[in-house]
Coordinates of C-alpha atoms and ligand atoms in Angstrom, one line a residue:
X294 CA -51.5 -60.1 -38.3
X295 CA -51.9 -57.7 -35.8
X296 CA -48.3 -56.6 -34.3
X297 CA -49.2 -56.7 -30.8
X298 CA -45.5 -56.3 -28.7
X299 CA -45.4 -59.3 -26.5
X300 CA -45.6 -57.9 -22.8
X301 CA -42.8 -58.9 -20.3
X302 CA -42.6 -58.3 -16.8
X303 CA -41.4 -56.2 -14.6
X304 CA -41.6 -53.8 -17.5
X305 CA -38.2 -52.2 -19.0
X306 CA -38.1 -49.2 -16.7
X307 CA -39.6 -51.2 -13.6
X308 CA -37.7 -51.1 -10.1
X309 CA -38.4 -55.0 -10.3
X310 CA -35.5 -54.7 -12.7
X311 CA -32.5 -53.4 -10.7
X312 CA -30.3 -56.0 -11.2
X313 CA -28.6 -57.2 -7.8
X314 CA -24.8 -57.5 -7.1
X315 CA -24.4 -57.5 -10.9
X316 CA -27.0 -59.9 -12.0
X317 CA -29.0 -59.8 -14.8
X318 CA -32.7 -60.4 -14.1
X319 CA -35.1 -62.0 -17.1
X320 CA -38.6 -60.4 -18.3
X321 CA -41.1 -62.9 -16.4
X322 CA -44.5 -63.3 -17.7
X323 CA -47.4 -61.6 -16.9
X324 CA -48.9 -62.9 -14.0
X325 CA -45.5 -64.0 -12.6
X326 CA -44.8 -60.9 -10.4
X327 CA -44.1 -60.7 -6.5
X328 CA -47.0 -60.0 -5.8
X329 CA -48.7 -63.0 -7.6
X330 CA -47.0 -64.9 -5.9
X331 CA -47.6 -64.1 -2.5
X332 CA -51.8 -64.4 -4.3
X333 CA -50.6 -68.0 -4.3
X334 CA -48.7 -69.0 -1.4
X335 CA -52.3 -67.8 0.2
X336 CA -54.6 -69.4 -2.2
X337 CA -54.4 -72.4 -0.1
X338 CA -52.7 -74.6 -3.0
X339 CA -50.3 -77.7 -1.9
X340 CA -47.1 -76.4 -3.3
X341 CA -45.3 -78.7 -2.4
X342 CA -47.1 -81.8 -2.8
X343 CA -46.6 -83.1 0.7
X344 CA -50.4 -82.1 1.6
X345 CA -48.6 -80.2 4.9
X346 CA -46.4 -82.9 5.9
X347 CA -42.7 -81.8 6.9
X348 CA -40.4 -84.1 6.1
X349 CA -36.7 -84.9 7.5
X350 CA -34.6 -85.2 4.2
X351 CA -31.8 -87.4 3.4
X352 CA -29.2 -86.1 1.0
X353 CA -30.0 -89.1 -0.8
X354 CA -33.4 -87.7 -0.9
X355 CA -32.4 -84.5 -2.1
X356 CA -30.5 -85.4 -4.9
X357 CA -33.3 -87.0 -6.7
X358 CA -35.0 -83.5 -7.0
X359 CA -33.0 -82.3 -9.3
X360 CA -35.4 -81.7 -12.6
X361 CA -37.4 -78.8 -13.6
X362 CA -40.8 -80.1 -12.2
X363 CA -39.5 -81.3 -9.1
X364 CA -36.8 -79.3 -7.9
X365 CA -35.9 -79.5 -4.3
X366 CA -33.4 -77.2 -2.6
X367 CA -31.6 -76.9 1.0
X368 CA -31.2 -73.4 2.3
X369 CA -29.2 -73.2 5.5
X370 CA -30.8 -76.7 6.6
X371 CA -34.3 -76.3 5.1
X372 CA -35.6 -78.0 2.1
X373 CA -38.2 -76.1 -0.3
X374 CA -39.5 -77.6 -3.2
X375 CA -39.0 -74.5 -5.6
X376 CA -41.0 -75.8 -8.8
X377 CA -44.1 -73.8 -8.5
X378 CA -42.1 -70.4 -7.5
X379 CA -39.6 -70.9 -11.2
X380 CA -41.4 -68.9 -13.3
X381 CA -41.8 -66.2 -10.9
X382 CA -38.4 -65.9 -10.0
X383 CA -36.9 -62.4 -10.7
X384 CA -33.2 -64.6 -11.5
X385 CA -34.9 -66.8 -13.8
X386 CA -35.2 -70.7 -13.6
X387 CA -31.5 -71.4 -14.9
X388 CA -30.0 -69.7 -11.7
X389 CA -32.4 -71.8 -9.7
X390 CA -31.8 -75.5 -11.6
X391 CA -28.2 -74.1 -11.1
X392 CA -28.8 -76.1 -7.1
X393 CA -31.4 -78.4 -8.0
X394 CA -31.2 -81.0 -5.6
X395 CA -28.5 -79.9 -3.4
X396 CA -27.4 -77.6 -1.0
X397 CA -27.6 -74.1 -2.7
X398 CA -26.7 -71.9 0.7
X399 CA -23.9 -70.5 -0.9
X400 CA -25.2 -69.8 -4.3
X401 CA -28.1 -68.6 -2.6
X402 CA -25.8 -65.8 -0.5
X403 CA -24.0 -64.6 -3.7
X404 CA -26.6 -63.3 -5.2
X405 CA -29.4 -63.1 -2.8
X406 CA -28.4 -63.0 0.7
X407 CA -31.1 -60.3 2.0
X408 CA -33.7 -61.7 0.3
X409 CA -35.8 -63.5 3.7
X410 CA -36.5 -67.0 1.4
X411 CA -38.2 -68.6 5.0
X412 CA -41.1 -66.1 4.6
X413 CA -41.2 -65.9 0.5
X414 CA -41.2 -70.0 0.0
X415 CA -42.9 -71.1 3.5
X416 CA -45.4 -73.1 1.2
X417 CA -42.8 -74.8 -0.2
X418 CA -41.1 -75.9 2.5
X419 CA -40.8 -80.0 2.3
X420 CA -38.6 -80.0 5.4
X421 CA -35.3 -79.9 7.6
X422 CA -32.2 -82.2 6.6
X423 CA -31.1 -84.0 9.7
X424 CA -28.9 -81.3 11.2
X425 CA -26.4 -81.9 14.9
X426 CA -27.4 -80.1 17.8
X427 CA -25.0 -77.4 18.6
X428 CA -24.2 -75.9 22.2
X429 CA -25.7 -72.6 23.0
X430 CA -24.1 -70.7 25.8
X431 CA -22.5 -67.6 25.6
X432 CA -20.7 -65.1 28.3
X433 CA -19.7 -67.4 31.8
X434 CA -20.9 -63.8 33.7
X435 CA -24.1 -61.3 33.0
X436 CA -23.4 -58.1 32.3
X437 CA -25.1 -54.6 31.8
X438 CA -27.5 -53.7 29.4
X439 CA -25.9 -50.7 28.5
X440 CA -23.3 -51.7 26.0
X441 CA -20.6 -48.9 24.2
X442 CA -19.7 -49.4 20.8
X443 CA -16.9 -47.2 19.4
X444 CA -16.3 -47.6 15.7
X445 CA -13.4 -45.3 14.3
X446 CA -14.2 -45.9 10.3
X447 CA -11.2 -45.0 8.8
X448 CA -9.2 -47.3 10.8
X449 CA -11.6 -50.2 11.4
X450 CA -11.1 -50.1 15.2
X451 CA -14.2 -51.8 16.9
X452 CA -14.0 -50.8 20.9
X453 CA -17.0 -52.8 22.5
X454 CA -17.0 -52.0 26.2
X455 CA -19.1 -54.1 28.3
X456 CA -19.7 -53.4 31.8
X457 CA -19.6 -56.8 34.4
X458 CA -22.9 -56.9 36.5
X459 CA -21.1 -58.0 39.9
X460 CA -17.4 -57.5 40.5
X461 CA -16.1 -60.9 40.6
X462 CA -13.3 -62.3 38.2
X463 CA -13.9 -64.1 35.5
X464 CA -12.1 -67.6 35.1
X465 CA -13.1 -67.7 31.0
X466 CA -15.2 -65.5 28.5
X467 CA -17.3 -68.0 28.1
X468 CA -18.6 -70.1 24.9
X469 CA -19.7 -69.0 21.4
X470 CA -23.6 -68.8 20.6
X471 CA -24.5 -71.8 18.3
X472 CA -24.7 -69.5 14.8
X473 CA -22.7 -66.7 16.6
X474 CA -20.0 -66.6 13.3
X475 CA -17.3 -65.7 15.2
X476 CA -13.8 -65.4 13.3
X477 CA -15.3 -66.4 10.5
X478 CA -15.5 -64.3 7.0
X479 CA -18.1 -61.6 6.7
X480 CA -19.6 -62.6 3.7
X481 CA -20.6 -66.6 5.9
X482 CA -22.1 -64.5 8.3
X483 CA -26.2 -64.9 8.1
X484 CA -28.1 -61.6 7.9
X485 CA -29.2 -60.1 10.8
X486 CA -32.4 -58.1 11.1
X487 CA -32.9 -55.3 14.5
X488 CA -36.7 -54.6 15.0
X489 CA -36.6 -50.8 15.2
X490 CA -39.2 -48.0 16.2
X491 CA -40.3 -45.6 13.3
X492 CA -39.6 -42.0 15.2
X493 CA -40.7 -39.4 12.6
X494 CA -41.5 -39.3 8.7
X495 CA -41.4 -35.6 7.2
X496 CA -42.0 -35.0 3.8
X497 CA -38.7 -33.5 2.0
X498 CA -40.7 -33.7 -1.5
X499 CA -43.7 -33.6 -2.9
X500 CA -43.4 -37.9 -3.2
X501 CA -39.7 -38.5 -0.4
X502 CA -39.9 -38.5 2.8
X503 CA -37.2 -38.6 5.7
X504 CA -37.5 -41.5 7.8
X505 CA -36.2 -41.6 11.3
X506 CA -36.0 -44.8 13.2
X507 CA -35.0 -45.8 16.5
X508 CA -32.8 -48.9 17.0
X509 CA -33.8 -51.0 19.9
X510 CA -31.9 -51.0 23.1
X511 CA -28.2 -51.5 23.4
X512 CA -28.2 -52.2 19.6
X513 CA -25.5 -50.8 17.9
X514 CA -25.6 -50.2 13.8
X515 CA -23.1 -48.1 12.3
X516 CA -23.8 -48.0 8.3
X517 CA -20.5 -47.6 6.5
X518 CA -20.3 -45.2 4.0
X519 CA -21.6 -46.0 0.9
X520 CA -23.4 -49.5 2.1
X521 CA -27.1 -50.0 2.9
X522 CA -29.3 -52.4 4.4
X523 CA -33.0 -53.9 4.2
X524 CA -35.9 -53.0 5.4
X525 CA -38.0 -55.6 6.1
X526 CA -42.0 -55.5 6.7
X527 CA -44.9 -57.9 6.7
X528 CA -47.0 -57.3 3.7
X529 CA -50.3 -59.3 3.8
X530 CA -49.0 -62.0 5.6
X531 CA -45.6 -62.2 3.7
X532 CA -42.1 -60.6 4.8
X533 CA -41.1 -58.5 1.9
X534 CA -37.3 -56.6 1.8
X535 CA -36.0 -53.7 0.2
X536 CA -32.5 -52.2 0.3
X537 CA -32.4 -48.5 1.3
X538 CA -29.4 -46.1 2.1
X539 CA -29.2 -44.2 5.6
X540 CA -28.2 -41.1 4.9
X541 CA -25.8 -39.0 7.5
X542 CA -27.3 -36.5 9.8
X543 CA -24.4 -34.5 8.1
X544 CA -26.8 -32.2 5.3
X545 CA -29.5 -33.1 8.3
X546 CA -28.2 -30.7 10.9
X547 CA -28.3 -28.1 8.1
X548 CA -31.5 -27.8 8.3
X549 CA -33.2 -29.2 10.7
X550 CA -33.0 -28.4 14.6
X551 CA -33.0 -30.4 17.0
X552 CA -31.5 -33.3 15.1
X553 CA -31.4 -36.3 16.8
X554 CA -27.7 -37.1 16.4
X555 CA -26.5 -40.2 18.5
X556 CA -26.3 -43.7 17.7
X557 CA -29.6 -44.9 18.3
X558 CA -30.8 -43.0 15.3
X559 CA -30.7 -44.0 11.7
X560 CA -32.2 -41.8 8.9
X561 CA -33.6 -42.8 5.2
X562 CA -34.8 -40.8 2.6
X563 CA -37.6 -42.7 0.5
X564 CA -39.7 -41.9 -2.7
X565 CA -42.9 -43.4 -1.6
X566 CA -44.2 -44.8 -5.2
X567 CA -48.2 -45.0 -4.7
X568 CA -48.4 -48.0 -6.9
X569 CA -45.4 -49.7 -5.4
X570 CA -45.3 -52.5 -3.4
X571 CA -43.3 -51.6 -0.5
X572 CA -43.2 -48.1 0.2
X573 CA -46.8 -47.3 0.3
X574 CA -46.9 -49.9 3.0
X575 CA -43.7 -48.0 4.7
X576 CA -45.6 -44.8 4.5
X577 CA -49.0 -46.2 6.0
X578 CA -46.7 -47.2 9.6
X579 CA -47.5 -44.7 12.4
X580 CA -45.0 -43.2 14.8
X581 CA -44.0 -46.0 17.4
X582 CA -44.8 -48.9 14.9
X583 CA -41.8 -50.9 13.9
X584 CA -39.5 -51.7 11.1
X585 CA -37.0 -54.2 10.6
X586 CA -33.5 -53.2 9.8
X587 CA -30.7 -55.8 8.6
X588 CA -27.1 -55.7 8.6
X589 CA -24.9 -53.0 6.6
X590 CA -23.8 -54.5 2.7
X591 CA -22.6 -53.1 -0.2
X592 CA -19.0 -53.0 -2.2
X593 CA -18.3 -49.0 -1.7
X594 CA -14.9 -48.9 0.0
X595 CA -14.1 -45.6 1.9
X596 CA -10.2 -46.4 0.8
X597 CA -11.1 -45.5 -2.4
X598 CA -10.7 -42.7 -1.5
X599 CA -7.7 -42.5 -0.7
X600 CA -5.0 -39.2 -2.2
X601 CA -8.5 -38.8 -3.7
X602 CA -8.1 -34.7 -5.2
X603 CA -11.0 -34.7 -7.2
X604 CA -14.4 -36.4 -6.7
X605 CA -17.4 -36.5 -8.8
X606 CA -21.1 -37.8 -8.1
X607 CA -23.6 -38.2 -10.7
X608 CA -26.5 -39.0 -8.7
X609 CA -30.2 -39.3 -10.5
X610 CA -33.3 -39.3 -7.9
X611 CA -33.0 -41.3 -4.8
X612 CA -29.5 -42.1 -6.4
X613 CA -28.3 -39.4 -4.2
X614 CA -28.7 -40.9 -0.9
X615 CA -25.2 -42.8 -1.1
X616 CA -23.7 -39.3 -1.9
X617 CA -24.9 -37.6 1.3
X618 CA -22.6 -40.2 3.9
X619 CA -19.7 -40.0 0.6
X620 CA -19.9 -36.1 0.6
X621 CA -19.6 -36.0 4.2
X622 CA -17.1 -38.8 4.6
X623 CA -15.1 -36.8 1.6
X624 CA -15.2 -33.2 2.7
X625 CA -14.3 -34.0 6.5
X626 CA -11.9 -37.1 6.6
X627 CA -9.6 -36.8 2.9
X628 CA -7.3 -33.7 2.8
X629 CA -5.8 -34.6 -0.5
X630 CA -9.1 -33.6 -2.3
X631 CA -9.4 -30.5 -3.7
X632 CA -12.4 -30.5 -5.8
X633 CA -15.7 -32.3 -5.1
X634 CA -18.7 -32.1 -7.5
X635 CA -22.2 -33.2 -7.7
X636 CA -24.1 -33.7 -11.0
X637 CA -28.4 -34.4 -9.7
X638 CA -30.6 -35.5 -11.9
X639 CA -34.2 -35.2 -11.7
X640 CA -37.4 -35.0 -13.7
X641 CA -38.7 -31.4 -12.2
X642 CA -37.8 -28.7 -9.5
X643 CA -39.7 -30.2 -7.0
X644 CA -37.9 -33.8 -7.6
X645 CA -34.5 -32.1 -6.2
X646 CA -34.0 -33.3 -2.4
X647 CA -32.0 -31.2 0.0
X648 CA -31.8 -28.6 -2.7
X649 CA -31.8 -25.8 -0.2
X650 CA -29.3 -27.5 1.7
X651 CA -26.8 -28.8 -1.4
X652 CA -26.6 -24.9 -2.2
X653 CA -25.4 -24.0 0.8
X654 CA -23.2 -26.7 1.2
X655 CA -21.6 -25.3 -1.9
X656 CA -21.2 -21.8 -0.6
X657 CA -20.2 -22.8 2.7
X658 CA -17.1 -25.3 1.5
X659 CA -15.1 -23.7 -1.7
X660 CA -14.3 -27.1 -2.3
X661 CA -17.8 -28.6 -3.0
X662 CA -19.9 -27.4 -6.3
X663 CA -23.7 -28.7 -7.1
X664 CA -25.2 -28.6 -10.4
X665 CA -29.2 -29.4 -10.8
X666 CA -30.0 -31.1 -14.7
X667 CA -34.0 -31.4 -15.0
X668 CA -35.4 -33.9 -18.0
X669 CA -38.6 -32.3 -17.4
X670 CA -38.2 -28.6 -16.2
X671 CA -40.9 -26.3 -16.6
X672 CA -40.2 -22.9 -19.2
X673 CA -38.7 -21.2 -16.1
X674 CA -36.3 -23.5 -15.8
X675 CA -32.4 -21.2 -16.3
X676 CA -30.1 -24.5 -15.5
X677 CA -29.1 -27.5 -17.7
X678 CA -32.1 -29.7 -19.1
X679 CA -31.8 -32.9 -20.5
X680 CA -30.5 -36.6 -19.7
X681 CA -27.2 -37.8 -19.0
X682 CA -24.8 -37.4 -22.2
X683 CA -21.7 -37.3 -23.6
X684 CA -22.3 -32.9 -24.3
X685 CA -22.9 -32.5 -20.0
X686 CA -20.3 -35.0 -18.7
X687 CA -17.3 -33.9 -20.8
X688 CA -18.0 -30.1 -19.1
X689 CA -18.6 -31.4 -15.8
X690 CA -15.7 -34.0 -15.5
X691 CA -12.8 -31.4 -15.8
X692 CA -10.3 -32.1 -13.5
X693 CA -8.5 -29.9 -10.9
X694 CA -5.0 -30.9 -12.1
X695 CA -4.1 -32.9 -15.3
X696 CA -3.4 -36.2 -13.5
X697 CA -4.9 -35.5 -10.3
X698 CA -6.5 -38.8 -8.7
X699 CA -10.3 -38.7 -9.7
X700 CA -13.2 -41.0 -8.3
X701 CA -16.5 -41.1 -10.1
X702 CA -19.4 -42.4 -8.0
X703 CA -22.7 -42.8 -9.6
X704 CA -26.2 -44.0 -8.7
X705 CA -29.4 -44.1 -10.1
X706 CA -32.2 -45.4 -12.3
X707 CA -30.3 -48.9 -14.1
X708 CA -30.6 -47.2 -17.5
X709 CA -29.3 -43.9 -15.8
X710 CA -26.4 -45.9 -14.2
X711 CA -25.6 -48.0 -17.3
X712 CA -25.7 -45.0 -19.9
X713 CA -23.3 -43.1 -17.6
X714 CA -20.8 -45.7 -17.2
X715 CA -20.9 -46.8 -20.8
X716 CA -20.5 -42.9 -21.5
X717 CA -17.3 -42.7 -18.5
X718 CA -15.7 -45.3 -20.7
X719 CA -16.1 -43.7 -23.7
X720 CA -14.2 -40.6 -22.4
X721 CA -11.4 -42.6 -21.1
X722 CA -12.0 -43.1 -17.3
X723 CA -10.7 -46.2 -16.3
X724 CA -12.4 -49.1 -14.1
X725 CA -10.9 -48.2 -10.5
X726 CA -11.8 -44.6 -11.8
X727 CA -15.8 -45.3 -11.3
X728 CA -17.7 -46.9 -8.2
X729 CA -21.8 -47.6 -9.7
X730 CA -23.9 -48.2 -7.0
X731 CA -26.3 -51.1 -8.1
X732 CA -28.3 -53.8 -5.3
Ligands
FAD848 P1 -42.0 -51.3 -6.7 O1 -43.2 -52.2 -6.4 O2 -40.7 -51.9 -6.9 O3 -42.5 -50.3 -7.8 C1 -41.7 -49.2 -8.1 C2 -42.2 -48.5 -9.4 O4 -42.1 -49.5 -10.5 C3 -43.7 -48.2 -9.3 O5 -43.9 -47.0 -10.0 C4 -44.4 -49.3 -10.0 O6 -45.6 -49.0 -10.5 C5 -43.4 -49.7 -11.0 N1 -43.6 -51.1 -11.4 C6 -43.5 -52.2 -10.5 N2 -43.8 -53.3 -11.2 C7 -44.0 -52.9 -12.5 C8 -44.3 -53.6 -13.7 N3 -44.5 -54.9 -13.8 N4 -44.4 -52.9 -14.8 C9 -44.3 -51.6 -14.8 N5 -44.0 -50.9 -13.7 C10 -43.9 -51.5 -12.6 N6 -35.0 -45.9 -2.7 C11 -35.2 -44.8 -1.9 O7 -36.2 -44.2 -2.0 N7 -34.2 -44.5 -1.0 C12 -33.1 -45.2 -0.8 O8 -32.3 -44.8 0.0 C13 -32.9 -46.3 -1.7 N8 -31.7 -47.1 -1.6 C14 -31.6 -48.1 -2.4 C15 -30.4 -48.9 -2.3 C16 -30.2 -49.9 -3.2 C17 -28.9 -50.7 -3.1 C18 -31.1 -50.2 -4.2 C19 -30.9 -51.3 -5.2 C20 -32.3 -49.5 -4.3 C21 -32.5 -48.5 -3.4 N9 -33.7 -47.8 -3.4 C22 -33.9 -46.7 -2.6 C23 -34.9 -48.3 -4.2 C24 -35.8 -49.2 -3.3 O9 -35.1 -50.4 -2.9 C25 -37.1 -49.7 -4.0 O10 -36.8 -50.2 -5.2 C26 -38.1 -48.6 -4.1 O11 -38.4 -48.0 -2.8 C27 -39.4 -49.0 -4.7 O12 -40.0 -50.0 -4.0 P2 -41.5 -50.4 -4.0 O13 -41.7 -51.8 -3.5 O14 -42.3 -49.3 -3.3 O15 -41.9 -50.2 -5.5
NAD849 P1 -36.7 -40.7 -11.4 O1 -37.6 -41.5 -12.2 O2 -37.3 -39.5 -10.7 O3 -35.6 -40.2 -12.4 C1 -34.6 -39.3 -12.0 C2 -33.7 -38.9 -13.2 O4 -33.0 -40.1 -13.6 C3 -34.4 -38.4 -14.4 O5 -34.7 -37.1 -14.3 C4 -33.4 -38.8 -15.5 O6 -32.4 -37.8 -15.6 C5 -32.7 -40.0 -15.0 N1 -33.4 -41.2 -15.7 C6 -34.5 -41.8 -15.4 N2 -34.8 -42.8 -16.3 C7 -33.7 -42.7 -17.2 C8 -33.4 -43.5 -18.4 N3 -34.2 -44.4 -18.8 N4 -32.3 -43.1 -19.0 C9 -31.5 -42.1 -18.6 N5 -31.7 -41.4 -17.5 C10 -32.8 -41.7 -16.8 O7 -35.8 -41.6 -10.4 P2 -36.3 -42.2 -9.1 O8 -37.7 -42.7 -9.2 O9 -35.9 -41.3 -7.9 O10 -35.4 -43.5 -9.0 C11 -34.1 -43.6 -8.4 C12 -33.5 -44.9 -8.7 O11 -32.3 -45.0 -8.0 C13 -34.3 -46.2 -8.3 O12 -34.2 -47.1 -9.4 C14 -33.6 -46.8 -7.1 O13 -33.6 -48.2 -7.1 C15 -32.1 -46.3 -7.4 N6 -31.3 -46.2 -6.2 C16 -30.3 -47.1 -6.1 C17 -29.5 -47.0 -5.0 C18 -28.3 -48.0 -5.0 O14 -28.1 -48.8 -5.8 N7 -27.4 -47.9 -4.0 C19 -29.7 -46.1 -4.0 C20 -30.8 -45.3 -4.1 C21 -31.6 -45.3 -5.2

């Protein structure tokens, strides 16, 4: 027999793979990818045997969907019959019998909140379950465009200042917004996307660029440190996400003048991967054509740092862009540190983003040291070579004091990520020693 290795897909070292919020994805088959999938939803096939017809759904209804082959879900109020999309499901079909016939929303936001399911299962969509009306009002008063948002991070002060239109007095605020999610918790909150303007796009790399987009008027977005958000753009007729990382204008302004600094401004850095599905599309968009940005997530809390006195990054590729806000947020707001040290990764020289800038970061701050490991250097390479192991984390991880308070932040490729935490482990750092930055 011929031993032919059975192919799965997205292949081991594919981005298809990141797991998301600690989820493990399954190999699909081949032919099962995103992009098949959107082949189908446009092949014209009735996938949800309706013939077109919407629907109103019962819960009775519902319930009786509940198998394999006929497998209807409710997502915030809308039923999709998600049969033909189980094998092509990055979560695998378990996760998705997991709310056959019933209401998954909350399942649904544990593990895939961001992802825009309206757009990706349209052609399955069988209908709405009957659903009350709600009252849509908000303020009693207009006021003006021009809204100030002060955040102060460290506190988690929010000062909104809005400014009445005429000077009369108001009797009552007025009512909430039907969805408006007021006083309710964060993670009930539905995700929000802000169309915004693309400004600029430099290259930084031979393959990254710097993204610069323009949120739309009177929006406010403040990223927290550590969190990212989605992009979101139409890809032949389908709205596809991906999470990406602002990064601060921080390392920006060390280089690059003028910077556009205030609010209204949100940088990304972002490997454009020529057979990718996203990016290439994100690097086609020409100045003044738009992007869609949603809502800040992520688990990174800046109280971890807290009496922080030694912090170190091991960053791999675009894994550094969470360390540019965390080096910024760490150098100007925690006086207990003493020591802060970045460990980047990268195949070649030209891989290493901000290089220019890291090294004078370093020789500007006494604090702050940067060292550059290549897997692929050329001969002329003098620094460390290699991948992450036990031989170049035991030398880098030395701390400032024998029992000084030490947080490890790493981000990365998955294997990169996993190897390094597995290896953290191994030389004794605890749990609430290491933050990984996974989806
Ligand atoms: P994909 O279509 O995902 O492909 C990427 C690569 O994998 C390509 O080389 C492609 O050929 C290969 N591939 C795809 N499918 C297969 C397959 N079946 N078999 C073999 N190979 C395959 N990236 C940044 O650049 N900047 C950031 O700030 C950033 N922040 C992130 C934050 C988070 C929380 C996470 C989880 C990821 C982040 N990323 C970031 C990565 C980003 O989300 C995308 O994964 C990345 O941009 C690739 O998207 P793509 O659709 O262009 O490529
Ligand atoms: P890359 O392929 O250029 O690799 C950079 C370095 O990572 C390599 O030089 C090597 O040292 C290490 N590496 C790669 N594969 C490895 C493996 N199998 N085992 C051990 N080490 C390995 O990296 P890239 O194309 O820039 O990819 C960056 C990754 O970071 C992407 O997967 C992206 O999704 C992820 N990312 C995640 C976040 C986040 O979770 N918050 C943010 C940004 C980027």
């Amino acid at each position: 027999m011929l031993n032919v290795p059975s192919q799965s897909f997205p292949a081991p070292s594919s981005q298809q793979r990141v797991a998301s919020g600690g989820r493990s994805k399954v190999p699909l088959k081949q032919g099962r990818s995103l992009m098949d999938w959107i082949r189908l939803t446009k092949s014209g096939k009735d996938l949800t045997g309706l013939k077109g017809r919407l629907i109103e759904v019962t819960e009775e209804e519902l319930k009786k969907h509940n198998k394999k082959d006929d497998c209807w879900i409710c997502i915030r109020g809308f039923v999709y019959n998600v049969s033909p999309y189980m094998e092509y499901h990055p979560g695998g079909e378990d996760e998705l019998m997991r709310a056959a016939g019933s209401d998954g929303t909350d399942l649904f936001d544990q593990v895939h909140r961001w992802v825009n399911y309206e757009s990706m299962l349209k052609e399955c969509l069988v209908g709405r379950m009957a659903i009350k009306p709600a009252v849509s009002k908000g303020l009693s008063h207009e006021v003006e465009e021009d809204i100030s948002v002060r955040v102060v991070e460290n506190v988690g002060k929010i000062e909104i200042v809005l400014k009445k239109k005429e000077t009369t007095s108001w009797k009552r605020l007025g009512h909430p917004l039907e969805n408006h999610n007021s006083l309710i918790p964060r993670k009930d909150t539905g995700l929000y996307y802000r169309k915004c303007q693309l400004i600029s796009k430099e290259g930084v790399t031979h393959d990254t660029k710097l993204f610069c987009l323009m949120l739309p008027p009177s929006a406010h977005l403040q990223v927290p440190t550590g969190q990212h958000v989605y992009l979101k753009l139409t890809i032949t007729g389908t709205e596809i996400v991906k999470p990406y990382t602002p990064v601060s204008d921080f390392l920006l302004s060390e280089f690059k003048e003028p910077v556009l600094l205030n609010n209204k401004y949100i940088y990304f850095l972002i490997k454009v991967y020529p057979d990718g599905l996203f990016t290439p599309e994100l690097d086609h968009l020409q100045i003044g054509d738009s992007v869609s940005v949603s809502n800040p997530e992520g688990n990174f809390k800046t109280s971890q740092f807290q009496e922080l006195e030694d912090l170190f990054l091991l960053a791999a590729g675009t894994g550094f862009t969470p360390m540019a806000k965390i080096l910024n947020y760490a150098l100007t707001n925690i006086p207990s540190l003493r020591k802060v040290k970045l460990m980047f990764f990268n195949k070649t020289e030209d891989d290493i983003i901000w290089r220019s800038q890291l090294e004078k970061l370093a020789f500007k701050d006494k604090r702050f040291d940067v060292e550059f490991v290549l897997s692929a250097p050329t001969s002329e390479w003098n620094g460390k070579r290699g991948h992450i192991s036990p031989a170049l984390l035991s030398e880098f991880l030395k701390r400032s004091l024998d029992k000084s308070k030490v947080l490890i932040c790493i981000c990365g490729p998955t294997p990169f990520t996993e190897q390094g935490i597995r290896l953290l482990h191994e030389l004794n750092f605890s749990k609430d020693e290491i933050h990984s930055f996974t989806a």
